[in-house]
Coordinates of C-alpha atoms in Angstrom, one line a residue:
X30 CA 12.1 -13.6 2.0
X31 CA 15.0 -12.5 -0.2
X32 CA 16.9 -9.4 0.3
X33 CA 16.0 -8.2 -3.2
X34 CA 12.3 -8.1 -2.1
X35 CA 13.2 -5.8 0.8
X36 CA 15.1 -3.6 -1.6
X37 CA 12.1 -3.6 -4.0
X38 CA 9.8 -2.6 -1.1
X39 CA 12.1 0.3 -0.2
X40 CA 12.8 1.5 -3.8
X41 CA 9.2 1.4 -5.0
X42 CA 8.2 3.8 -2.3
X43 CA 11.3 5.9 -2.2
X44 CA 11.6 6.4 -6.0
X45 CA 7.9 6.7 -6.4
X46 CA 8.0 9.6 -4.0
X47 CA 11.1 11.1 -5.7
X48 CA 9.2 11.2 -9.0
X49 CA 7.3 14.1 -7.6
X50 CA 10.3 16.2 -8.6
X51 CA 10.0 15.1 -12.2
X52 CA 6.2 15.1 -12.9
X53 CA 3.6 17.6 -12.1
X54 CA 1.1 16.4 -9.5
X55 CA -1.7 18.2 -11.4
X56 CA -1.4 15.8 -14.3
X57 CA -3.1 12.8 -12.9
X58 CA -4.1 10.8 -16.0
X59 CA -1.1 8.5 -15.9
X60 CA -1.3 8.3 -12.1
X61 CA -4.9 7.1 -12.4
X62 CA -3.9 4.3 -14.9
X63 CA -1.1 3.2 -12.5
X64 CA -3.7 3.3 -9.7
X65 CA -6.2 1.2 -11.7
X66 CA -3.5 -1.4 -12.5
X67 CA -2.2 -1.6 -8.9
X68 CA -5.8 -1.6 -7.4
X69 CA -6.8 -4.5 -9.7
X70 CA -3.6 -6.5 -8.9
X71 CA -4.0 -5.8 -5.2
X72 CA -7.6 -7.0 -5.2
X73 CA -6.9 -10.1 -7.3
X74 CA -4.0 -11.3 -5.1
X75 CA -6.0 -10.7 -2.0
X76 CA -8.8 -12.9 -3.3
X77 CA -6.7 -15.5 -5.0
X78 CA -3.8 -15.9 -2.6
X79 CA -4.1 -14.1 0.8
X80 CA -7.7 -14.9 1.8
X81 CA -7.4 -18.7 1.0
X82 CA -4.1 -18.9 2.8
X83 CA -5.3 -17.3 5.9
X84 CA -8.6 -19.2 6.1
X85 CA -6.7 -22.5 5.6
X86 CA -5.6 -22.3 9.2
X87 CA -9.2 -23.2 10.2
X88 CA -9.6 -20.2 12.4
X89 CA -13.1 -18.9 11.4
X90 CA -12.7 -15.9 13.6
X91 CA -10.2 -14.5 11.1
X92 CA -13.1 -12.7 9.5
X93 CA -13.3 -10.4 12.5
X94 CA -9.7 -9.3 11.9
X95 CA -10.4 -8.8 8.2
X96 CA -13.4 -6.6 9.1
X97 CA -11.2 -4.9 11.7
X98 CA -8.5 -4.1 9.1
X99 CA -11.2 -2.7 6.8
X100 CA -12.4 -0.4 9.6
X101 CA -8.9 0.5 10.7
X102 CA -8.1 1.7 7.2
X103 CA -11.2 3.9 7.3
X104 CA -10.0 5.4 10.6
X105 CA -6.4 5.9 9.3
X106 CA -7.7 7.7 6.2
X107 CA -9.2 10.4 8.5
X108 CA -5.6 11.4 9.1
X109 CA -3.9 10.4 5.8
X110 CA -6.7 11.9 3.6
X111 CA -6.7 8.9 1.3
X112 CA -3.0 9.1 0.2
X113 CA -2.8 5.3 0.5
X114 CA -4.7 5.1 -2.7
X115 CA -3.1 8.0 -4.5
X116 CA -5.4 10.8 -3.5
X117 CA -3.7 14.2 -3.6
X118 CA -5.6 16.8 -1.5
X119 CA -3.9 20.2 -1.5
X120 CA -5.3 22.6 1.1
X121 CA -4.2 26.2 1.2
X122 CA -5.2 27.9 4.4
X123 CA -2.5 30.6 4.3
X124 CA -0.1 28.6 6.4
X125 CA 2.1 25.5 5.7
X126 CA 2.1 23.2 8.7
X127 CA 3.9 19.9 8.6
X128 CA 1.3 17.2 7.8
X129 CA 2.1 15.0 10.9
X130 CA -1.2 13.2 10.8
X131 CA -0.6 12.1 7.2
X132 CA 3.0 11.0 7.9
X133 CA 2.1 9.0 11.0
X134 CA -0.9 7.3 9.4
X135 CA 1.0 6.3 6.3
X136 CA 4.0 5.0 8.2
X137 CA 1.7 2.9 10.5
X138 CA -0.1 1.6 7.4
X139 CA 3.2 0.6 5.7
X140 CA 4.6 -1.0 8.9
X141 CA 1.5 -3.2 9.3
X142 CA 1.7 -4.3 5.7
X143 CA 5.3 -5.5 6.1
X144 CA 4.7 -7.6 9.2
X145 CA 3.1 -10.7 7.6
X146 CA 6.0 -11.0 5.1
X147 CA 8.2 -12.8 7.6
X148 CA 6.3 -16.1 7.3
X149 CA 7.3 -17.9 4.1
X150 CA 7.5 -16.6 0.6
X151 CA 4.8 -14.1 -0.2
X152 CA 6.1 -12.8 -3.6
X153 CA 2.6 -11.7 -4.7
X154 CA 2.1 -9.7 -1.5
X155 CA 5.5 -8.1 -1.9
X156 CA 4.6 -7.0 -5.5
X157 CA 1.2 -5.8 -4.3
X158 CA 2.7 -3.6 -1.5
X159 CA 5.4 -2.3 -3.8
X160 CA 2.9 -1.3 -6.5
X161 CA 0.5 0.6 -4.4
X162 CA 3.3 2.4 -2.5
X163 CA 4.4 4.1 -5.7
X164 CA 1.3 6.4 -6.1
X165 CA 1.0 6.7 -2.3
X166 CA 4.6 8.0 -2.0
X167 CA 4.0 10.3 -5.0
X168 CA 1.0 11.8 -3.3
X169 CA 2.9 12.1 0.0
X170 CA 5.8 13.9 -1.8
X171 CA 3.3 16.3 -3.4
X172 CA 1.7 17.1 0.0
X173 CA 5.1 17.7 1.6
X174 CA 6.3 20.0 -1.1
X175 CA 3.0 22.0 -1.0
X176 CA 3.5 22.3 2.8
X177 CA 6.7 24.1 1.9
X178 CA 9.0 21.4 3.3
X179 CA 12.5 21.7 1.8
X180 CA 13.6 19.2 -0.8
X181 CA 16.1 17.7 1.6
X182 CA 13.5 17.2 4.3
X183 CA 11.0 15.8 1.8
X184 CA 13.5 13.3 0.6
X185 CA 14.3 12.3 4.2
X186 CA 10.6 11.8 5.0
X187 CA 10.1 9.8 1.9
X188 CA 13.0 7.6 3.0
X189 CA 11.4 7.1 6.4
X190 CA 8.1 6.1 4.8
X191 CA 9.9 3.7 2.4
X192 CA 11.6 2.0 5.4
X193 CA 8.4 1.2 7.2
X194 CA 7.4 -2.0 5.4
X195 CA 11.0 -3.5 5.6
X196 CA 11.1 -2.6 9.3
X197 CA 7.7 -4.3 9.8
X198 CA 9.1 -7.4 8.1
X199 CA 12.4 -7.3 10.1
X200 CA 10.5 -7.0 13.4
X201 CA 8.4 -10.0 12.4
X202 CA 11.6 -12.0 11.7
X203 CA 12.8 -11.2 15.2
X204 CA 9.5 -12.3 16.6
X205 CA 9.7 -15.5 14.5
X206 CA 13.2 -16.2 15.9
X207 CA 11.7 -16.1 19.4
X208 CA 13.2 -12.8 20.4
X209 CA 9.9 -11.3 21.3
X210 CA 7.5 -14.2 21.0
X211 CA 6.2 -16.7 18.4
X212 CA 5.2 -15.5 14.9
X213 CA 2.7 -18.4 14.6
X214 CA 0.7 -16.9 17.5
X215 CA 0.0 -13.6 15.7
X216 CA 0.5 -14.2 12.0
X217 CA -3.0 -15.0 10.9
X218 CA -4.4 -12.0 12.9
X219 CA -2.0 -9.5 11.4
X220 CA -2.6 -11.0 7.9
X221 CA -6.3 -10.6 8.5
X222 CA -5.8 -6.9 9.3
X223 CA -3.7 -6.5 6.1
X224 CA -6.3 -8.3 4.0
X225 CA -9.0 -5.9 5.3
X226 CA -6.7 -2.9 4.6
X227 CA -6.0 -4.2 1.1
X228 CA -9.7 -4.8 0.4
X229 CA -10.6 -1.2 1.3
X230 CA -7.7 0.3 -0.7
X231 CA -8.2 -1.8 -3.8
X232 CA -12.0 -1.4 -4.0
X233 CA -11.7 2.4 -3.3
X234 CA -9.2 2.7 -6.2
X235 CA -11.4 0.7 -8.6
X236 CA -14.6 2.6 -7.7
X237 CA -13.2 6.1 -7.5
X238 CA -10.8 6.2 -10.4
X239 CA -13.5 6.8 -13.0
X240 CA -15.3 10.1 -13.3
X241 CA -19.0 9.6 -12.8
X242 CA -18.3 5.8 -13.2
X243 CA -18.2 6.1 -17.0
X244 CA -16.6 3.4 -19.1
X245 CA -12.9 4.2 -19.7
X246 CA -11.1 1.9 -22.1
X247 CA -7.6 2.7 -20.9
X248 CA -8.7 2.0 -17.3
X249 CA -10.4 -1.2 -18.3
X250 CA -7.2 -2.4 -20.0
X251 CA -5.1 -1.4 -17.0
X252 CA -7.5 -3.4 -14.7
X253 CA -7.4 -6.4 -17.0
X254 CA -3.6 -6.3 -17.0
X255 CA -3.5 -6.2 -13.2
X256 CA -5.9 -9.1 -12.8
X257 CA -4.2 -11.0 -15.6
X258 CA -0.8 -10.8 -14.0
X259 CA -2.2 -11.9 -10.7
X260 CA -3.9 -14.9 -12.5
X261 CA -0.6 -15.9 -14.1
X262 CA 1.1 -15.9 -10.7
X263 CA -1.9 -17.9 -9.3
X264 CA -1.7 -20.7 -11.9
X265 CA 2.1 -20.8 -11.8
X266 CA 1.9 -21.1 -8.0

């Protein structure tokens, strides 16, 4: 993995979160188009690249980990309130508590996604993670600001979230070097979990981003672009 990919992972989340200071979170039309594009791309690379790669190991039990990742994402969303796929839920109960459950869940989510990156070149996976972290970070920034966190604290927390995937990658590198163990022993299992997480996030985005499931030309074009770019990478690969 190249250093520019680590920088991309950090910058996509960090600057995606900082954009909350420039755009109103109530105007979600553009955000929905970005979500549709990223969801389609994420789903396509999961089907075209990640699943064939992980099943090529011959371990047919990998399906258990994919299912586990899918269920894990459902569990994490009970705390994150769906921010992973760009949902912005603003609750006003007369007090402004720090959303610790959301922060912990998002950081764990991003950390797990970064771990499989240590084995080989997974450029498509890097792009997929970077793309879907943009709306997730924007939603996180919106929640933090509504919880009356200061701008400085919001920026710091967004930076922590942005570091999670690179940290997951770096930890995997250390494991791969034999510092903590052998990456080959856990890679397929972790990748299975990530595939399950990606399947849940991408399908949720694609099913929920249309009101009453009505046909939306702009969304359809965004989905086609996401799938098309994934297909270009597939055939070039």
